[in-house]
Structures are given as C-alpha cells and as structure tokens.
mmCIF file of C-alpha atoms in Angstrom:
data_model
loop_
_atom_site.group_PDB
_atom_site.id
_atom_site.type_symbol
_atom_site.label_atom_id
_atom_site.label_comp_id
_atom_site.label_asym_id
_atom_site.label_seq_id
_atom_site.Cartn_x
_atom_site.Cartn_y
_atom_site.Cartn_z
ATOM 1 C CA MET H 1 26.304 -10.452 14.140
ATOM 2 C CA LEU H 2 27.315 -13.974 13.239
ATOM 3 C CA SER H 3 24.220 -15.391 14.859
ATOM 4 C CA LEU H 4 22.137 -13.268 12.514
ATOM 5 C CA LEU H 5 23.807 -14.907 9.546
ATOM 6 C CA HIS H 6 22.900 -18.338 10.909
ATOM 7 C CA SER H 7 19.208 -17.721 11.089
ATOM 8 C CA PRO H 8 16.940 -20.705 11.749
ATOM 9 C CA LYS H 9 15.424 -20.417 8.290
ATOM 10 C CA PRO H 10 18.347 -21.374 6.101
ATOM 11 C CA THR H 11 16.556 -20.603 2.849
ATOM 12 C CA PHE H 12 16.005 -16.932 3.453
ATOM 13 C CA ARG H 13 19.548 -16.096 4.467
ATOM 14 C CA HIS H 14 20.429 -16.185 0.777
ATOM 15 C CA LEU H 15 18.452 -12.968 0.338
ATOM 16 C CA LEU H 16 20.736 -9.968 0.151
ATOM 17 C CA ILE H 17 19.772 -6.341 0.579
ATOM 18 C CA GLY H 18 19.474 -5.850 -3.173
ATOM 19 C CA ASP H 19 17.148 -8.841 -3.407
ATOM 20 C CA TRP H 20 14.785 -7.276 -0.890
ATOM 21 C CA PHE H 21 14.990 -4.103 -2.929
ATOM 22 C CA THR H 22 14.021 -6.056 -6.063
ATOM 23 C CA ILE H 23 11.154 -7.845 -4.344
ATOM 24 C CA ILE H 24 9.723 -4.676 -2.833
ATOM 25 C CA SER H 25 10.016 -2.667 -6.037
ATOM 26 C CA CYS H 26 8.385 -5.495 -8.013
ATOM 27 C CA ALA H 27 5.552 -5.607 -5.474
ATOM 28 C CA ILE H 28 5.059 -1.849 -5.818
ATOM 29 C CA ILE H 29 5.015 -2.170 -9.613
ATOM 30 C CA ILE H 30 2.406 -4.939 -9.356
ATOM 31 C CA VAL H 31 0.153 -2.831 -7.121
ATOM 32 C CA PHE H 32 0.549 0.023 -9.598
ATOM 33 C CA LEU H 33 -0.313 -2.304 -12.503
ATOM 34 C CA PHE H 34 -3.457 -3.506 -10.741
ATOM 35 C CA GLN H 35 -4.548 0.047 -10.076
ATOM 36 C CA THR H 36 -4.002 1.303 -13.602
ATOM 37 C CA LEU H 37 -5.096 -1.716 -15.619
ATOM 38 C CA TRP H 38 -7.931 -2.997 -13.456
ATOM 39 C CA SER H 39 -9.419 0.317 -12.487
ATOM 40 C CA HIS H 40 -13.183 0.122 -12.443
ATOM 41 C CA GLU H 41 -13.836 3.736 -12.924
ATOM 42 C CA HIS H 42 -17.361 4.850 -12.229
ATOM 43 C CA ALA H 43 -19.038 6.142 -15.318
ATOM 44 C CA ALA H 44 -20.004 9.747 -15.857
ATOM 45 C CA LYS H 45 -22.341 9.543 -18.819
ATOM 46 C CA VAL H 46 -24.526 7.120 -20.709
ATOM 47 C CA GLN H 47 -24.418 7.180 -24.468
ATOM 48 C CA ILE H 48 -27.499 5.921 -26.257
ATOM 49 C CA ARG H 49 -27.442 4.628 -29.796
ATOM 50 C CA ILE H 50 -30.548 3.924 -31.807
ATOM 51 C CA GLY H 51 -29.939 2.213 -35.114
ATOM 52 C CA ASP H 52 -26.594 3.397 -36.406
ATOM 53 C CA LYS H 53 -26.822 6.874 -34.883
ATOM 54 C CA ILE H 54 -25.808 8.243 -31.524
ATOM 55 C CA TYR H 55 -29.158 9.385 -30.155
ATOM 56 C CA ALA H 56 -28.065 11.192 -26.997
ATOM 57 C CA ALA H 57 -25.702 11.222 -24.048
ATOM 58 C CA TYR H 58 -27.099 11.826 -20.574
ATOM 59 C CA ASP H 59 -25.300 12.645 -17.376
ATOM 60 C CA LEU H 60 -25.642 9.866 -14.810
ATOM 61 C CA ASN H 61 -25.897 12.166 -11.813
ATOM 62 C CA GLN H 62 -29.644 12.436 -11.934
ATOM 63 C CA GLN H 63 -32.733 10.363 -11.497
ATOM 64 C CA ARG H 64 -35.051 10.066 -14.458
ATOM 65 C CA ASP H 65 -36.770 7.755 -16.883
ATOM 66 C CA ILE H 66 -36.189 8.168 -20.582
ATOM 67 C CA ILE H 67 -38.465 6.780 -23.255
ATOM 68 C CA LEU H 68 -36.671 5.729 -26.426
ATOM 69 C CA HIS H 69 -38.478 5.175 -29.698
ATOM 70 C CA GLY H 70 -36.871 2.190 -31.369
ATOM 71 C CA PRO H 71 -37.823 0.493 -34.645
ATOM 72 C CA ILE H 72 -40.111 -2.073 -32.975
ATOM 73 C CA GLY H 73 -41.513 0.040 -30.176
ATOM 74 C CA ASP H 74 -40.819 2.176 -27.132
ATOM 75 C CA ALA H 75 -38.213 1.186 -24.574
ATOM 76 C CA VAL H 76 -37.787 2.772 -21.163
ATOM 77 C CA ILE H 77 -34.430 3.247 -19.485
ATOM 78 C CA HIS H 78 -33.936 4.453 -15.950
ATOM 79 C CA ILE H 79 -30.997 6.558 -14.759
ATOM 80 C CA GLU H 80 -30.384 6.612 -11.024
ATOM 81 C CA GLN H 81 -27.371 8.327 -9.441
ATOM 82 C CA GLY H 82 -24.473 6.884 -11.385
ATOM 83 C CA LYS H 83 -26.122 3.804 -12.862
ATOM 84 C CA VAL H 84 -28.510 3.013 -15.634
ATOM 85 C CA ARG H 85 -30.673 0.093 -16.776
ATOM 86 C CA PHE H 86 -33.318 -0.955 -19.262
ATOM 87 C CA VAL H 87 -36.666 -0.994 -17.473
ATOM 88 C CA LYS H 88 -39.011 -1.887 -20.278
ATOM 89 C CA SER H 89 -38.392 -3.084 -23.771
ATOM 90 C CA PRO H 90 -40.710 -4.295 -26.515
ATOM 91 C CA CYS H 91 -38.268 -7.038 -27.532
ATOM 92 C CA HIS H 92 -39.071 -10.729 -27.286
ATOM 93 C CA ASN H 93 -36.255 -12.145 -25.160
ATOM 94 C CA GLN H 94 -35.748 -9.205 -22.741
ATOM 95 C CA TYR H 95 -31.977 -9.782 -22.481
ATOM 96 C CA CYS H 96 -31.424 -6.052 -22.184
ATOM 97 C CA VAL H 97 -33.769 -5.769 -19.192
ATOM 98 C CA HIS H 98 -32.327 -8.833 -17.482
ATOM 99 C CA GLN H 99 -28.827 -7.423 -17.765
ATOM 100 C CA GLY H 100 -29.725 -5.056 -14.941
ATOM 101 C CA TRP H 101 -27.747 -2.080 -13.729
ATOM 102 C CA LEU H 102 -24.705 -0.802 -15.599
ATOM 103 C CA VAL H 103 -22.237 0.889 -13.279
ATOM 104 C CA HIS H 104 -18.672 0.866 -14.612
ATOM 105 C CA SER H 105 -17.431 2.771 -17.607
ATOM 106 C CA GLY H 106 -17.165 0.599 -20.672
ATOM 107 C CA GLN H 107 -20.172 -1.537 -19.754
ATOM 108 C CA VAL H 108 -22.818 -1.886 -22.427
ATOM 109 C CA ALA H 109 -26.368 -3.159 -22.731
ATOM 110 C CA ILE H 110 -27.596 -3.902 -26.200
ATOM 111 C CA CYS H 111 -31.109 -4.596 -27.367
ATOM 112 C CA LEU H 112 -30.595 -6.096 -30.806
ATOM 113 C CA PRO H 113 -34.258 -6.451 -31.878
ATOM 114 C CA ASN H 114 -34.945 -2.840 -31.069
ATOM 115 C CA GLN H 115 -31.494 -1.633 -32.217
ATOM 116 C CA ILE H 116 -30.900 0.331 -29.000
ATOM 117 C CA SER H 117 -27.643 0.229 -27.081
ATOM 118 C CA LEU H 118 -26.491 1.909 -23.900
ATOM 119 C CA GLU H 119 -22.814 2.473 -23.261
ATOM 120 C CA LEU H 120 -21.349 3.947 -20.123
ATOM 121 C CA ILE H 121 -18.580 6.467 -20.655
ATOM 122 C CA GLY H 122 -16.059 7.483 -18.017
ATOM 123 C CA LYS H 123 -13.703 10.404 -18.008
ATOM 124 C CA GLN H 124 -11.483 8.555 -20.415
ATOM 125 C CA LYS H 125 -12.804 5.936 -22.753
ATOM 126 C CA PRO H 126 -11.554 2.423 -21.979
ATOM 127 C CA TYR H 127 -10.738 -0.199 -24.587
ATOM 128 C CA ASP H 128 -13.510 -0.652 -27.072
ATOM 129 C CA SER H 129 -14.062 -4.352 -27.528
ATOM 130 C CA LEU H 130 -17.288 -3.883 -29.438
ATOM 131 C CA ASN H 131 -15.952 -2.179 -32.524
ATOM 132 C CA TYR H 132 -12.987 -4.478 -32.726
ATOM 133 C CA MET Q 1 31.038 -38.425 -40.396
ATOM 134 C CA GLN Q 2 32.136 -37.633 -36.900
ATOM 135 C CA ILE Q 3 31.478 -34.249 -35.333
ATOM 136 C CA GLN Q 4 34.302 -33.215 -33.075
ATOM 137 C CA THR Q 5 32.952 -32.301 -29.647
ATOM 138 C CA ASN Q 6 34.813 -30.893 -26.719
ATOM 139 C CA ILE Q 7 34.132 -30.923 -23.006
ATOM 140 C CA ASP Q 8 32.121 -27.680 -23.211
ATOM 141 C CA ASP Q 9 29.690 -29.267 -25.676
ATOM 142 C CA HIS Q 10 29.250 -32.229 -23.364
ATOM 143 C CA ARG Q 11 28.597 -29.966 -20.435
ATOM 144 C CA ILE Q 12 26.028 -27.916 -22.357
ATOM 145 C CA ALA Q 13 24.300 -31.098 -23.537
ATOM 146 C CA LYS Q 14 24.168 -32.512 -20.031
ATOM 147 C CA LEU Q 15 22.792 -29.322 -18.501
ATOM 148 C CA ALA Q 16 20.320 -28.818 -21.347
ATOM 149 C CA ALA Q 17 19.078 -32.365 -20.739
ATOM 150 C CA PHE Q 18 18.393 -31.385 -17.129
ATOM 151 C CA ALA Q 19 16.462 -28.329 -18.278
ATOM 152 C CA ILE Q 20 14.469 -30.335 -20.830
ATOM 153 C CA ALA Q 21 13.548 -32.906 -18.179
ATOM 154 C CA LEU Q 22 12.292 -30.167 -15.839
ATOM 155 C CA HIS Q 23 10.391 -28.556 -18.702
ATOM 156 C CA MET Q 24 8.684 -31.857 -19.539
ATOM 157 C CA VAL Q 25 7.753 -32.448 -15.896
ATOM 158 C CA GLU Q 26 6.239 -28.997 -15.753
ATOM 159 C CA ALA Q 27 4.261 -29.540 -18.955
ATOM 160 C CA VAL Q 28 2.320 -32.323 -17.219
ATOM 161 C CA VAL Q 29 1.429 -30.187 -14.205
ATOM 162 C CA PRO Q 30 -1.975 -28.570 -14.714
ATOM 163 C CA SER Q 31 -2.126 -24.799 -14.539
ATOM 164 C CA PRO Q 32 -5.105 -22.707 -13.393
ATOM 165 C CA LEU Q 33 -4.537 -20.165 -16.149
ATOM 166 C CA PRO Q 34 -2.828 -20.817 -19.478
ATOM 167 C CA GLY Q 35 0.603 -19.280 -19.334
ATOM 168 C CA VAL Q 36 0.983 -19.212 -15.561
ATOM 169 C CA LYS Q 37 3.692 -21.786 -14.941
ATOM 170 C CA PRO Q 38 6.420 -22.108 -12.341
ATOM 171 C CA GLY Q 39 9.154 -22.152 -14.987
ATOM 172 C CA ILE Q 40 11.341 -24.557 -13.049
ATOM 173 C CA ALA Q 41 13.534 -25.093 -16.111
ATOM 174 C CA ASN Q 42 14.813 -21.565 -15.529
ATOM 175 C CA ILE Q 43 16.512 -22.841 -12.379
ATOM 176 C CA VAL Q 44 18.959 -24.661 -14.661
ATOM 177 C CA THR Q 45 19.550 -21.525 -16.762
ATOM 178 C CA LEU Q 46 20.290 -19.444 -13.662
ATOM 179 C CA TYR Q 47 22.448 -22.111 -12.091
ATOM 180 C CA VAL Q 48 24.503 -22.378 -15.285
ATOM 181 C CA LEU Q 49 24.801 -18.594 -15.560
ATOM 182 C CA LEU Q 50 26.206 -18.345 -12.052
ATOM 183 C CA GLN Q 51 28.292 -21.498 -12.127
ATOM 184 C CA TYR Q 52 29.720 -21.112 -15.646
ATOM 185 C CA ASP Q 53 29.074 -18.163 -17.952
ATOM 186 C CA PHE Q 54 26.423 -16.403 -19.972
ATOM 187 C CA ALA Q 55 27.185 -18.175 -23.252
ATOM 188 C CA THR Q 56 26.621 -21.589 -21.668
ATOM 189 C CA ALA Q 57 23.399 -20.391 -20.054
ATOM 190 C CA ALA Q 58 22.131 -19.055 -23.395
ATOM 191 C CA TRP Q 59 22.954 -22.338 -25.134
ATOM 192 C CA VAL Q 60 21.191 -24.349 -22.447
ATOM 193 C CA SER Q 61 18.120 -22.114 -22.511
ATOM 194 C CA ILE Q 62 17.718 -22.059 -26.306
ATOM 195 C CA LEU Q 63 18.423 -25.785 -26.664
ATOM 196 C CA ARG Q 64 15.812 -26.445 -23.991
ATOM 197 C CA VAL Q 65 13.178 -24.438 -25.888
ATOM 198 C CA PHE Q 66 13.856 -26.202 -29.202
ATOM 199 C CA ALA Q 67 14.286 -29.719 -27.849
ATOM 200 C CA SER Q 68 11.275 -29.719 -25.535
ATOM 201 C CA SER Q 69 9.004 -28.333 -28.247
ATOM 202 C CA LEU Q 70 10.209 -31.082 -30.586
ATOM 203 C CA LEU Q 71 9.575 -33.684 -27.902
ATOM 204 C CA MET Q 72 6.047 -32.434 -27.264
ATOM 205 C CA GLY Q 73 5.275 -32.054 -30.967
ATOM 206 C CA LEU Q 74 4.751 -28.313 -30.624
ATOM 207 C CA PHE Q 75 7.665 -27.181 -32.780
ATOM 208 C CA MET Q 76 6.766 -23.994 -34.720
ATOM 209 C CA SER Q 77 3.405 -23.809 -32.930
ATOM 210 C CA PRO Q 78 2.249 -20.722 -31.005
ATOM 211 C CA THR Q 79 3.369 -22.427 -27.793
ATOM 212 C CA PHE Q 80 6.860 -22.722 -29.205
ATOM 213 C CA ALA Q 81 6.843 -19.097 -30.344
ATOM 214 C CA LEU Q 82 5.807 -17.957 -26.857
ATOM 215 C CA SER Q 83 8.430 -20.141 -25.248
ATOM 216 C CA LEU Q 84 11.150 -18.833 -27.556
ATOM 217 C CA SER Q 85 10.226 -15.167 -27.229
ATOM 218 C CA GLY Q 86 10.083 -15.535 -23.439
ATOM 219 C CA ALA Q 87 13.461 -17.223 -23.362
ATOM 220 C CA LEU Q 88 15.086 -14.637 -25.647
ATOM 221 C CA VAL Q 89 13.829 -11.621 -23.695
ATOM 222 C CA SER Q 90 14.709 -13.377 -20.453
ATOM 223 C CA LEU Q 91 18.243 -14.037 -21.689
ATOM 224 C CA SER Q 92 18.732 -10.454 -22.820
ATOM 225 C CA VAL Q 93 17.660 -9.185 -19.394
ATOM 226 C CA LEU Q 94 19.994 -11.684 -17.718
ATOM 227 C CA TRP Q 95 22.815 -10.533 -19.973
ATOM 228 C CA VAL Q 96 22.457 -7.054 -18.505
ATOM 229 C CA ALA Q 97 21.597 -8.169 -14.968
ATOM 230 C CA GLN Q 98 24.665 -10.383 -14.599
ATOM 231 C CA TYR Q 99 26.710 -7.191 -14.193
ATOM 232 C CA LEU Q 100 24.765 -6.170 -11.065
ATOM 233 C CA PRO Q 101 27.086 -6.028 -8.044
ATOM 234 C CA LYS Q 102 27.219 -9.538 -6.561
ATOM 235 C CA ARG Q 103 27.703 -8.054 -3.123
ATOM 236 C CA TYR Q 104 24.138 -6.762 -3.007
ATOM 237 C CA PHE Q 105 22.261 -8.741 -5.625
ATOM 238 C CA SER Q 106 22.157 -12.519 -5.497
ATOM 239 C CA VAL Q 107 20.734 -14.997 -7.972
ATOM 240 C CA ILE Q 108 17.283 -14.321 -6.468
ATOM 241 C CA THR Q 109 17.189 -10.892 -8.093
ATOM 242 C CA LEU Q 110 18.301 -12.427 -11.380
ATOM 243 C CA SER Q 111 15.541 -15.008 -11.086
ATOM 244 C CA ILE Q 112 12.822 -12.426 -10.455
ATOM 245 C CA LEU Q 113 14.051 -10.216 -13.284
ATOM 246 C CA ALA Q 114 14.227 -13.204 -15.622
ATOM 247 C CA ALA Q 115 10.680 -14.237 -14.686
ATOM 248 C CA PHE Q 116 9.370 -10.744 -15.410
ATOM 249 C CA ALA Q 117 11.287 -10.647 -18.690
ATOM 250 C CA HIS Q 118 9.849 -14.025 -19.595
ATOM 251 C CA ILE Q 119 6.238 -12.918 -19.238
ATOM 252 C CA ALA Q 120 7.063 -9.617 -20.927
ATOM 253 C CA GLY Q 121 8.425 -11.478 -23.937
ATOM 254 C CA GLN Q 122 5.408 -13.741 -24.030
ATOM 255 C CA LEU Q 123 2.893 -10.928 -23.660
ATOM 256 C CA ILE Q 124 4.585 -8.930 -26.438
ATOM 257 C CA MET Q 125 4.266 -11.973 -28.687
ATOM 258 C CA VAL Q 126 0.624 -12.477 -27.668
ATOM 259 C CA ARG Q 127 -0.183 -8.827 -28.261
ATOM 260 C CA LEU Q 128 1.565 -8.584 -31.636
ATOM 261 C CA TRP Q 129 0.592 -11.902 -33.123
ATOM 262 C CA LEU Q 130 -1.876 -14.134 -31.293
ATOM 263 C CA ILE Q 131 -4.383 -11.695 -29.767
ATOM 264 C CA PRO Q 132 -3.715 -8.314 -31.376
ATOM 265 C CA HIS Q 133 -6.003 -6.465 -29.039
ATOM 266 C CA ALA Q 134 -5.470 -4.042 -26.196
ATOM 267 C CA SER Q 135 -7.511 -6.121 -23.739
ATOM 268 C CA VAL Q 136 -4.442 -8.332 -23.278
ATOM 269 C CA ALA Q 137 -3.403 -5.614 -20.831
ATOM 270 C CA TYR Q 138 -5.936 -6.984 -18.336
ATOM 271 C CA LEU Q 139 -3.760 -10.078 -17.947
ATOM 272 C CA ILE Q 140 -0.568 -8.191 -17.118
ATOM 273 C CA PRO Q 141 -1.222 -7.858 -13.344
ATOM 274 C CA ILE Q 142 -1.984 -11.583 -12.946
ATOM 275 C CA PHE Q 143 1.117 -12.613 -14.863
ATOM 276 C CA SER Q 144 3.209 -10.147 -12.869
ATOM 277 C CA VAL Q 145 2.085 -11.647 -9.569
ATOM 278 C CA ALA Q 146 2.941 -15.107 -10.893
ATOM 279 C CA ALA Q 147 6.337 -13.837 -12.092
ATOM 280 C CA LEU Q 148 7.223 -12.376 -8.710
ATOM 281 C CA PHE Q 149 6.036 -15.454 -6.814
ATOM 282 C CA PHE Q 150 7.645 -18.112 -8.986
ATOM 283 C CA GLY Q 151 10.701 -15.965 -9.673
ATOM 284 C CA LEU Q 152 11.312 -15.702 -5.949
ATOM 285 C CA ILE Q 153 10.838 -19.434 -5.360
ATOM 286 C CA ASN Q 154 13.053 -20.417 -8.303
ATOM 287 C CA GLY Q 155 15.650 -17.934 -7.105
ATOM 288 C CA LEU Q 156 15.644 -19.384 -3.589
ATOM 289 C CA ILE Q 157 16.024 -22.907 -4.988
ATOM 290 C CA THR Q 158 18.900 -21.799 -7.229
ATOM 291 C CA ALA Q 159 20.568 -19.969 -4.354
ATOM 292 C CA ARG Q 160 20.298 -23.124 -2.271
ATOM 293 C CA LEU Q 161 21.785 -25.261 -5.048
ATOM 294 C CA LEU Q 162 24.684 -22.858 -5.540
ATOM 295 C CA TYR Q 163 25.235 -22.739 -1.778
ATOM 296 C CA ASN Q 164 25.327 -26.523 -1.537
ATOM 297 C CA LYS Q 165 27.701 -26.672 -4.489
ATOM 298 C CA ALA Q 166 30.010 -24.148 -2.826
ATOM 299 C CA GLN Q 167 29.940 -26.076 0.459
ATOM 300 C CA LYS Q 168 31.000 -29.395 -0.992
ATOM 301 C CA PRO Q 169 32.368 -29.090 -4.498
ATOM 302 C CA GLU Q 170 32.372 -32.538 -6.007
ATOM 303 C CA PRO Q 171 34.755 -33.194 -8.859
ATOM 304 C CA ASP Q 172 32.956 -34.124 -12.032
ATOM 305 C CA ILE Q 173 33.555 -33.926 -15.749
ATOM 306 C CA THR Q 174 31.437 -30.796 -16.036
ATOM 307 C CA GLU Q 175 34.020 -28.796 -14.101
ATOM 308 C CA PRO Q 176 35.490 -26.138 -16.397
ATOM 309 C CA LYS Q 177 39.100 -26.432 -17.367
ATOM 310 C CA PRO Q 178 41.424 -24.109 -15.467
ATOM 311 C CA GLY Q 179 42.616 -21.069 -17.362
#
C-alpha cells in the first residue's frame, strides 16, 4: 500500500480520486461539445434562390439535372445522391462552378452575376452567417 | 501622506508581483490561436488560495489583471476586458470549489475548474460584446481542450509547489500571523 503512494512518477501521485473524476468528466464534456457543435450533418435538401425569391427546394436523394433561368441566362445544377453542384453557368468568372460539390448542411454556393444561390438544408437549420 | 500598510498588504503585493511577472512572460510566448494560453499566472492564484485564503487569492488575481494590462498598455482594451471577465468568473467558481472535500479533490481539480471558468468568462464576453454572433460556438470545443490540458498542467505544478512547501516550510515574512 505504501509502495503505491511512492510511485516512480512523483508528479502524478498528487492526483486524488476526485481529480480523476474531474478529468474524466471534463473529457466526456469535451467529446460531447465536439459532437454537438462540430457536427457536419449531411444535408437533406437544397434550397434554390433566384433573385430575392426562393425558387424551389429539392430533395438531395435523387440524381437529376435542373436548369435554372437566371437574369443573365440559364444555369445548370446537378443533384447526385446527397450532394449538389453548379455544372454550367453563364457568368463570367465561374466561381459558382469552381466551388464544386456541396455536401454539408449550411454550405452555400452563390452566383452573384446570375443572382442564383444554392443552400443546403439539414434536418435542423444551422447558424445562418449569410443573413447576419 | 503615508498610507498605513500591514503585513497582509505586503504579502498580497509580493504575490501579485509574482503573478504579474508570470503574466508578462506568458504575453511574450506566441500562441497558435488567439486566446489559447497556458495561464501560468493562475498557478499563483491557486497557490495563494490553498496556502492563505480566498480573499488574498482574489486580491492577487484582480491586481494581476489590472497591473499587467497597465504595463502592456492594454488597460480598458478588449484584451483587458477578456482578462477581467475570465478572472472574475474563475474566482467565483473557485469560491464555490474551495468547499469541495479536500480528501478527494486536490488543487488539480480547482485548477481545471478555474481554467474552464476562465474560458467561459472570456467566451461570454466575446459573444456578448466583441463578436455578437452564434458562430463563436465553434470555438468552444478547442478552448475546452486547451482548458483541460493547461488546467491539468497548472494544477500539477501547483500541487508540486504546495507539496514542496509542506515538506520544508521556510520561515519568511509572508507567513500569516498565528490566530
């Protein structure tokens, strides 16, 4: 019993049972925090806005191309089993196309020249940093 | 004019000077993420809390916040506000936690709780004043990991200091008066 108290690592013998309890419960809280605050929930729907109106919301569990008629021309988006991307856009800089696949809820792709935006929506809506 | 000081004032001043020195050393150390800091000045606060009493620890902690912000020219800046809110929340948690049974909970628990309280105080201030936006929540897990890690290390250092002090108590002027 006494030999246990004189462990070779002198620093850690200061830890009492309650300290281990604190450390373990803090670790559990941290894991819980990571899970709740950093959850990258897969999206369920894509919401399309054209101009200042919500044009449509499509389910992501399908495979299809959608042609959108924006102010400067037709854009094509492609939905494929849980993800979505701009395929073709009449805009000059093609940022929206280069952004590639959107997967997680809360992700957005915006084509400013053509006034089209895609936003992925999960089961619950995450923080909206666009409207802020 | 001469301000009358007693031995308690001298002790608080001496210990606060220690804390300020550690705070200044830490301010020079680069940090990978703003806000993630070891908080080694808290070692002094914890040591004082265990060795003397809560009032002394509170004095040392608050004096440290004010004096080091004055020294760095950050008085009344956001940095100062974060430092103060962290210290106040940390002290209020310590005020409660000091009544935990000493048989099971050592200074290491106090250190971890104080570290968590410190980031909680700072994040509340950030959320309410500096970045009033919900996305601050993304930072909470990172700060919590830092709090657990540095809280544990600071606690172990404090435990070691208290242990050494108990092994060979050296008479000095900071010793409290009997009674």
